[in-house]
Coordinates of C-alpha atoms and ligand atoms in Angstrom, one line a residue:
M1 CA 6.1 12.2 27.0
I2 CA 6.8 9.0 25.5
S3 CA 7.1 8.9 21.6
S4 CA 6.3 6.5 19.0
V5 CA 9.2 4.0 18.1
R6 CA 11.8 5.2 15.7
G7 CA 10.7 4.3 12.0
T8 CA 6.9 4.2 12.8
H9 CA 4.6 7.0 12.3
D10 CA 1.3 7.9 13.1
I11 CA -1.0 8.2 10.5
V12 CA -2.9 11.7 12.1
P13 CA -6.4 12.6 11.1
G14 CA -5.4 15.6 8.6
E15 CA -4.0 12.4 6.8
V16 CA -6.2 9.8 6.9
G17 CA -8.2 11.4 4.1
R18 CA -5.3 10.7 1.5
W19 CA -4.6 7.2 3.3
Q20 CA -8.6 6.2 2.8
A21 CA -8.4 7.8 -0.7
L22 CA -5.3 5.6 -1.6
E23 CA -7.3 2.3 -0.2
A24 CA -10.9 3.2 -1.6
V25 CA -8.7 2.9 -5.1
A26 CA -6.8 0.0 -4.3
R27 CA -10.3 -1.8 -3.4
E28 CA -12.0 -1.0 -6.4
V29 CA -8.9 -1.8 -9.0
C30 CA -8.6 -5.1 -7.4
R31 CA -12.3 -5.7 -7.9
R32 CA -12.3 -4.5 -11.2
Y33 CA -9.6 -7.7 -11.8
G34 CA -11.2 -10.1 -10.1
Y35 CA -9.2 -10.1 -7.2
Q36 CA -10.6 -10.9 -3.6
E37 CA -9.3 -9.9 -0.2
I38 CA -7.4 -11.6 2.2
R39 CA -6.3 -10.7 5.6
T40 CA -3.7 -12.7 7.3
P41 CA -2.2 -12.0 10.5
V42 CA 1.1 -10.0 11.6
L43 CA 2.5 -12.8 13.0
E44 CA 4.0 -15.7 11.3
R45 CA 6.5 -18.5 12.1
E46 CA 10.1 -17.3 11.2
E47 CA 11.0 -20.3 8.9
L48 CA 7.9 -19.0 6.6
F49 CA 10.3 -16.0 5.6
A50 CA 13.9 -17.9 5.7
K51 CA 12.2 -20.3 3.5
G52 CA 10.3 -17.7 1.0
T53 CA 11.4 -14.4 1.2
G54 CA 14.9 -16.4 1.2
E55 CA 17.9 -17.1 3.6
S56 CA 20.5 -15.0 1.2
T57 CA 18.3 -11.8 0.8
D58 CA 18.9 -8.6 3.2
I59 CA 15.8 -9.1 4.5
V60 CA 16.1 -11.9 5.9
Q61 CA 19.8 -11.8 6.8
K62 CA 19.5 -8.2 8.5
E63 CA 15.9 -6.8 8.8
M64 CA 13.5 -9.3 10.2
Y65 CA 11.5 -8.2 13.5
S66 CA 11.6 -11.8 14.8
F67 CA 11.6 -13.0 18.6
T68 CA 10.9 -16.1 21.1
D69 CA 7.7 -15.5 22.3
K70 CA 6.5 -16.9 25.6
G71 CA 6.1 -20.3 24.7
G72 CA 9.6 -20.9 23.1
E73 CA 8.1 -20.7 19.5
R74 CA 10.4 -18.1 17.1
V75 CA 8.0 -15.5 15.2
T76 CA 8.4 -13.0 12.9
M77 CA 6.3 -9.7 12.6
R78 CA 6.1 -10.1 8.7
P79 CA 8.1 -8.2 6.3
E80 CA 6.6 -9.1 3.4
A81 CA 3.3 -10.2 2.7
T82 CA 3.5 -13.0 -0.6
P83 CA 4.9 -15.7 1.7
S84 CA 1.7 -15.6 3.9
M85 CA -0.6 -15.1 1.1
V86 CA 1.3 -18.2 -0.5
R87 CA 0.9 -20.1 2.8
A88 CA -2.7 -19.0 3.1
F89 CA -3.6 -20.1 -0.4
V90 CA -2.3 -23.8 0.3
Q91 CA -3.4 -23.9 3.9
H92 CA -7.0 -23.3 3.1
S93 CA -6.6 -24.9 -0.6
L94 CA -8.3 -21.9 -1.9
E95 CA -7.7 -23.0 -5.4
Q96 CA -10.4 -25.6 -4.3
S97 CA -12.8 -22.9 -3.7
M98 CA -11.8 -19.6 -6.1
A99 CA -12.2 -20.0 -10.0
T100 CA -8.9 -18.2 -10.3
A101 CA -7.0 -17.5 -7.2
K102 CA -6.8 -14.0 -7.1
L103 CA -5.7 -12.5 -4.0
Y104 CA -5.0 -9.4 -2.2
S105 CA -4.4 -7.3 1.1
L106 CA -3.2 -4.2 2.6
G107 CA -1.4 -4.3 5.8
P108 CA 1.3 -3.2 7.6
M109 CA 5.2 -4.8 7.1
F110 CA 8.1 -5.0 9.3
R111 CA 11.8 -4.3 8.3
Y112 CA 14.7 -3.3 10.5
E113 CA 15.9 -0.6 7.9
R114 CA 17.6 2.9 8.5
P115 CA 14.7 4.9 8.5
Q116 CA 14.9 8.2 6.2
K117 CA 12.1 9.9 3.6
G118 CA 10.0 7.0 2.3
R119 CA 11.8 4.5 4.4
Y120 CA 10.1 3.1 7.4
R121 CA 10.4 0.3 9.6
Q122 CA 7.1 -0.2 10.1
F123 CA 5.1 0.4 6.5
H124 CA 2.5 -0.4 4.6
Q125 CA 1.7 -2.6 1.6
L126 CA -0.9 -3.5 -0.7
D127 CA -0.4 -7.0 -2.1
V128 CA -1.7 -8.5 -5.2
E129 CA -0.8 -12.1 -5.6
A130 CA -2.6 -14.8 -8.6
F131 CA -1.9 -18.6 -8.1
G132 CA -1.9 -21.0 -10.6
I133 CA -1.5 -19.4 -13.9
A134 CA 1.8 -19.6 -15.9
A135 CA 1.1 -18.0 -18.9
P136 CA 2.8 -14.8 -19.9
S137 CA -0.9 -13.1 -20.7
L138 CA -1.2 -13.1 -16.9
D139 CA 2.0 -11.2 -16.1
A140 CA 1.3 -8.6 -18.6
E141 CA -2.3 -8.5 -17.1
V142 CA -0.5 -7.8 -13.6
I143 CA 1.9 -5.1 -15.0
E144 CA -1.5 -3.5 -16.7
M145 CA -3.2 -3.4 -13.4
A146 CA -0.3 -2.1 -11.2
A147 CA 0.1 0.6 -13.9
E148 CA -4.0 1.4 -13.7
F149 CA -3.7 1.5 -9.9
V150 CA -1.1 4.3 -10.1
R151 CA -2.8 6.0 -12.8
A152 CA -6.5 5.8 -10.8
L153 CA -4.7 7.2 -7.8
G154 CA -3.9 10.5 -10.2
I155 CA 0.1 9.7 -10.3
E156 CA 1.2 11.0 -13.2
R157 CA 4.8 11.1 -14.9
T158 CA 5.8 7.4 -13.3
E159 CA 8.4 5.1 -15.1
L160 CA 7.9 1.1 -15.8
L161 CA 11.0 -0.9 -15.8
V162 CA 10.7 -4.7 -16.3
N163 CA 13.1 -7.7 -16.7
S164 CA 13.5 -11.3 -16.7
V165 CA 15.7 -13.2 -14.0
G166 CA 15.3 -16.2 -16.1
C167 CA 14.7 -19.8 -14.3
P168 CA 16.5 -22.5 -12.0
A169 CA 17.6 -24.0 -15.2
C170 CA 19.2 -20.9 -16.8
R171 CA 20.2 -19.1 -13.6
P172 CA 22.9 -20.9 -12.6
A173 CA 24.6 -20.2 -16.1
F174 CA 24.1 -16.4 -15.3
G175 CA 25.6 -16.8 -11.9
A176 CA 28.6 -18.3 -13.0
A177 CA 28.8 -15.7 -16.0
L178 CA 28.5 -13.0 -13.1
L179 CA 31.4 -14.7 -11.2
A180 CA 33.6 -14.8 -14.3
A181 CA 32.9 -11.4 -15.3
L182 CA 33.7 -9.8 -11.6
G183 CA 37.1 -12.4 -11.8
D184 CA 39.6 -10.3 -9.0
Q185 CA 37.1 -7.2 -8.8
I186 CA 35.4 -9.1 -6.4
A187 CA 37.9 -8.5 -3.5
E188 CA 37.0 -4.5 -4.3
L189 CA 33.4 -5.0 -4.0
C190 CA 31.9 -4.4 -0.5
A191 CA 31.9 -7.0 2.4
D192 CA 27.9 -7.7 1.5
C193 CA 28.6 -8.2 -2.4
Q194 CA 31.9 -10.6 -1.0
R195 CA 29.0 -12.5 0.7
R196 CA 26.5 -12.6 -1.9
A197 CA 29.2 -13.9 -4.8
Q198 CA 29.3 -16.5 -2.5
T199 CA 25.5 -17.4 -1.8
N200 CA 23.6 -15.9 -4.7
P201 CA 25.3 -13.9 -7.0
L202 CA 22.3 -12.4 -8.7
R203 CA 22.1 -10.8 -5.3
I204 CA 24.9 -8.5 -5.8
F205 CA 22.7 -6.1 -7.9
D206 CA 20.5 -5.2 -5.0
C207 CA 24.1 -3.7 -3.6
K208 CA 23.3 0.4 -3.2
I209 CA 27.1 1.2 -1.8
P210 CA 28.2 4.3 -4.7
K211 CA 31.8 2.8 -4.6
D212 CA 30.4 -0.6 -6.0
Q213 CA 28.2 1.1 -8.9
P214 CA 30.9 1.4 -11.8
I215 CA 31.7 -2.8 -11.5
I216 CA 28.1 -3.6 -11.3
D217 CA 26.9 -1.8 -14.0
G218 CA 29.3 -3.4 -16.4
L219 CA 28.2 -6.9 -15.4
P220 CA 26.3 -9.1 -17.8
H221 CA 22.7 -8.9 -18.4
S222 CA 20.2 -11.6 -17.4
V223 CA 18.0 -11.6 -20.8
D224 CA 21.3 -12.8 -22.4
Y225 CA 21.2 -15.8 -20.7
L226 CA 17.7 -16.9 -20.7
C227 CA 16.8 -20.2 -21.7
A228 CA 14.3 -20.7 -25.0
E229 CA 11.5 -21.1 -22.8
C230 CA 12.5 -17.8 -20.6
R231 CA 13.4 -15.6 -24.2
E232 CA 9.9 -16.8 -25.1
H233 CA 7.8 -16.1 -22.2
F234 CA 9.3 -12.4 -21.8
D235 CA 9.3 -11.8 -25.7
A236 CA 5.2 -12.3 -25.0
V237 CA 5.1 -10.4 -22.0
Q238 CA 6.9 -7.7 -23.5
Q239 CA 4.5 -7.9 -27.1
A240 CA 1.5 -7.9 -24.5
L241 CA 2.5 -4.3 -22.9
E242 CA 2.8 -3.0 -26.5
A243 CA -0.5 -4.3 -27.4
Y244 CA -1.6 -2.1 -24.3
G245 CA -0.2 0.8 -25.4
I246 CA 2.0 0.7 -22.2
D247 CA 5.7 2.8 -22.1
F248 CA 8.4 0.1 -20.4
R249 CA 11.8 0.1 -20.1
V250 CA 14.0 -3.6 -19.8
S251 CA 15.9 -2.4 -16.6
H252 CA 18.7 -5.5 -16.3
R253 CA 19.9 -4.2 -12.7
L254 CA 15.9 -4.9 -11.8
V255 CA 16.5 -8.6 -10.1
R256 CA 14.4 -7.2 -7.2
G257 CA 15.6 -8.2 -3.6
L258 CA 14.0 -11.1 -3.1
D259 CA 15.0 -14.9 -3.7
Y260 CA 11.6 -16.8 -5.3
Y261 CA 11.4 -14.6 -8.6
T262 CA 11.5 -16.6 -11.5
R263 CA 11.4 -14.9 -14.9
T264 CA 9.4 -11.5 -15.4
T265 CA 9.7 -9.0 -12.6
F266 CA 9.1 -5.1 -12.7
E267 CA 9.0 -2.2 -10.6
I268 CA 7.1 1.6 -11.2
L269 CA 9.6 4.5 -10.1
G270 CA 7.4 7.6 -9.2
Q271 CA 8.9 11.2 -9.4
G272 CA 9.9 13.5 -6.8
L273 CA 10.4 11.2 -4.4
G274 CA 14.1 11.3 -4.1
S275 CA 16.0 8.0 -3.6
Q276 CA 13.0 5.7 -2.3
N277 CA 11.5 6.3 -5.7
A278 CA 9.9 3.0 -6.2
V279 CA 6.5 2.8 -5.4
L280 CA 5.5 -0.9 -6.2
G281 CA 7.7 -4.1 -7.6
G282 CA 6.9 -7.3 -8.4
G283 CA 7.3 -10.9 -10.3
R284 CA 6.5 -14.2 -10.9
Y285 CA 7.7 -16.7 -8.6
D286 CA 6.5 -20.1 -10.0
N287 CA 8.2 -22.4 -7.6
L288 CA 7.6 -20.7 -4.2
V289 CA 4.3 -22.4 -3.7
K290 CA 5.9 -25.8 -3.9
A291 CA 9.0 -25.1 -2.0
L292 CA 6.6 -23.9 0.9
G293 CA 5.5 -27.2 0.9
G294 CA 2.2 -26.5 -1.3
P295 CA 1.7 -28.0 -4.8
D296 CA 3.6 -27.1 -7.8
R297 CA 1.9 -24.0 -8.7
A298 CA 2.7 -21.1 -10.5
G299 CA 2.5 -17.6 -9.0
I300 CA 2.7 -13.8 -9.6
G301 CA 2.4 -10.6 -8.3
F302 CA 3.2 -7.3 -6.7
A303 CA 3.5 -5.2 -3.6
A304 CA 3.1 -1.5 -3.5
G305 CA 4.2 1.0 -0.6
L306 CA 2.0 3.3 0.7
E307 CA 3.2 5.6 2.2
R308 CA 5.5 6.3 -1.1
L309 CA 1.8 6.4 -3.1
V310 CA 0.4 8.9 -0.4
L311 CA 3.5 11.0 -0.9
A312 CA 3.2 10.8 -5.1
M313 CA -0.6 11.6 -5.2
P314 CA -1.8 14.8 -6.2
E315 CA -2.3 17.3 -3.2
S316 CA -6.2 17.4 -4.0
A317 CA -6.5 14.0 -3.4
G318 CA -8.3 12.7 -0.1
A319 CA -10.1 16.1 1.1
A320 CA -11.9 15.5 4.6
A321 CA -15.5 15.9 4.2
K322 CA -16.8 18.8 5.8
V323 CA -19.1 18.8 8.9
K324 CA -22.6 19.4 7.5
A325 CA -23.6 21.2 10.7
F326 CA -22.9 22.5 14.4
V327 CA -25.5 22.7 16.7
V328 CA -25.5 25.3 19.6
S329 CA -27.8 26.3 21.9
V330 CA -29.3 29.0 23.5
G331 CA -30.0 28.6 27.3
E332 CA -29.8 25.9 29.2
E333 CA -33.3 24.8 28.5
A334 CA -32.2 24.4 24.7
R335 CA -29.2 22.1 25.7
L336 CA -31.2 18.5 25.8
P337 CA -33.2 19.5 22.5
A338 CA -30.2 20.7 20.6
Q339 CA -28.3 17.2 21.8
V340 CA -31.6 15.4 20.6
L341 CA -31.6 17.4 16.9
A342 CA -28.1 16.6 16.7
R343 CA -29.0 12.7 17.8
D344 CA -31.6 13.2 14.8
L345 CA -29.8 14.6 12.3
R346 CA -27.0 11.9 12.8
H347 CA -29.5 9.3 12.3
D348 CA -30.8 10.7 9.2
G349 CA -26.9 10.5 7.6
F350 CA -25.6 14.2 8.1
S351 CA -21.9 14.6 10.0
V352 CA -23.0 16.9 13.0
L353 CA -21.3 18.2 16.0
V354 CA -22.9 19.8 19.1
D355 CA -22.1 22.0 22.0
Y356 CA -21.5 20.3 25.3
D357 CA -20.8 22.5 27.7
G358 CA -23.7 25.0 27.1
R359 CA -21.0 28.1 27.1
S360 CA -22.1 31.6 25.8
L361 CA -23.1 31.8 22.4
R362 CA -20.3 33.6 21.0
S363 CA -17.5 30.8 22.1
Q364 CA -20.1 28.0 20.8
M365 CA -20.0 30.2 17.3
K366 CA -16.5 30.2 17.6
R367 CA -16.4 26.7 18.2
A368 CA -18.7 26.2 15.0
D369 CA -16.6 28.2 12.9
R370 CA -13.1 26.2 13.7
A371 CA -15.3 22.8 13.0
D372 CA -15.9 24.6 9.5
A373 CA -19.6 23.3 9.7
S374 CA -21.6 24.1 6.1
Y375 CA -24.8 25.4 8.8
V376 CA -24.9 26.2 12.1
L377 CA -28.2 25.5 13.8
I378 CA -29.4 27.5 16.6
V379 CA -32.1 25.9 19.2
G380 CA -33.0 28.5 21.4
G381 CA -36.1 28.9 23.7
D382 CA -38.9 30.5 21.4
E383 CA -37.9 28.7 18.3
L384 CA -38.4 25.3 20.5
E385 CA -41.7 26.0 21.4
R386 CA -42.9 26.9 17.8
G387 CA -41.1 23.5 16.2
E388 CA -38.5 25.8 14.5
V389 CA -35.0 25.7 14.0
T390 CA -32.6 28.7 12.9
V391 CA -30.0 27.8 10.5
K392 CA -27.2 30.1 9.6
D393 CA -25.4 28.8 6.1
M394 CA -21.9 29.6 6.9
T395 CA -21.0 29.6 3.2
T396 CA -23.2 32.7 2.3
G397 CA -23.8 34.2 6.0
Q398 CA -27.7 34.2 5.4
Q399 CA -30.2 33.0 8.5
S400 CA -33.0 31.8 8.3
T401 CA -35.9 30.2 10.2
V402 CA -36.5 26.7 9.4
A403 CA -39.6 24.3 10.7
R404 CA -38.2 21.2 12.2
T405 CA -39.9 19.1 9.7
A406 CA -38.4 20.7 7.0
L407 CA -34.9 20.9 8.2
V408 CA -33.5 17.5 6.6
Q409 CA -34.6 18.5 3.5
R410 CA -33.6 22.2 4.0
L411 CA -29.6 20.4 4.6
K412 CA -29.4 17.9 1.6
P413 CA -27.8 19.6 -1.3
V414 CA -29.9 20.3 -3.9
G415 CA -30.2 16.9 -6.4
D416 CA -28.7 14.8 -3.6
A417 CA -30.3 11.6 -1.9
A418 CA -28.0 11.4 1.0
G419 CA -26.8 13.5 3.3
Ligands
AMP1 P1 9.4 -5.2 -1.8 O1 8.6 -5.7 -1.0 O2 10.5 -4.6 -1.1 O3 9.5 -5.6 -3.1 O4 8.5 -3.7 -2.0 C1 7.4 -3.4 -2.6 C2 7.3 -1.6 -2.0 O5 7.0 -1.3 -0.7 C3 8.0 -0.6 -2.5 O6 8.5 -0.6 -4.0 C4 7.9 0.4 -1.6 O7 6.8 1.3 -2.6 C5 7.8 -0.2 -0.5 N1 8.3 -0.1 0.3 C6 9.6 -1.7 0.7 N2 10.4 -1.3 1.6 C7 9.4 -0.1 2.5 C8 10.1 0.7 3.3 N3 11.1 0.2 4.4 N4 9.5 1.6 4.0 C9 8.3 2.3 2.9 N5 7.7 1.4 2.0 C10 8.8 0.1 1.8

């Protein structure tokens, strides 16, 4: 048997109902907040992420599925959606065709990470991005939307973290303050942190090595180094969140593992998910569109991890819809009429299973039982001639004879127009 690739997973029929429920909520919330769907390719040019996600990030340094294709081109299976969304926004001049360029996408991402509970090499995200608006009221709206999405999934007891990482005007001073505070302790940090100190000191906050944490916890906070504009922006975001009545905590370590963030960053943490407890994260990226060759436009968005949301959703979410009817046939001459009856009812909108190989009534009834159908419809010789079907209600066990012409009405739930 050839098994699936390490770090990937099948979503089997027993689980898919939860995924469909999650995706339906995602689409519905996006619709309510004015976002339109976009579908971009899994494969992109490698340079999109090198430039977009950032050379100093763990994603680009260690985690990308990149290869040379048969035409000699370097391509990458997207590790995150934001650079693709920016590329599409620029490539199709979406600001011309959309009143506000608010986009969302659902799909798989690929990162070569060490698999564990809630962490995969192929995983799925809802990605939400809005372009062209720099005002802090949009930051607050996007954060509120993220919170509403999680709430609409029935996930309770979450925690919202926010931070501001400043802008290119104030960040160098913060980077210098980090290095100054670290001083000789740099030598005690892990090899990755020593590299980060050289390339982008802010990235030291991404470190997960336990031994490094006491040192990192003692480092200065980005919010204490914001320039006047960034300070004002962050204050306005917090005021708006308070006006919405949303609980949040300012987390100084929340710099997020991507290079493009400016000003606001945020994350929502779930419960009972172990160490991989961030269900979604995002922030503002006011320089990314330009850096990727587009016009000078602001951007903000978030990505939500669907695997983790599925884990955090209530037990009852996305229960599979029951099969309406299982058609069994008595005797060879009833087999085709049974198939035709199944076809007709399917065309009428019911979910219907049928027996194919004319086994004994007993074994057909057993199958109907396993299928957990609401009704078993028995098609047999006498009834056929009279234009009738025997209907067994599997909930009550009651059996009755119903005219074929009255069957659709009989199967419909009371007061329901559809099947
Ligand atoms: P990021 O794109 O790293 O900001 O991640 C956004 C969200 O995607 C996280 O909060 C997680 O919920 C999810 N996520 C990121 N990496 C993985 C992974 N390897 N496996 C599963 N979910 C992930």
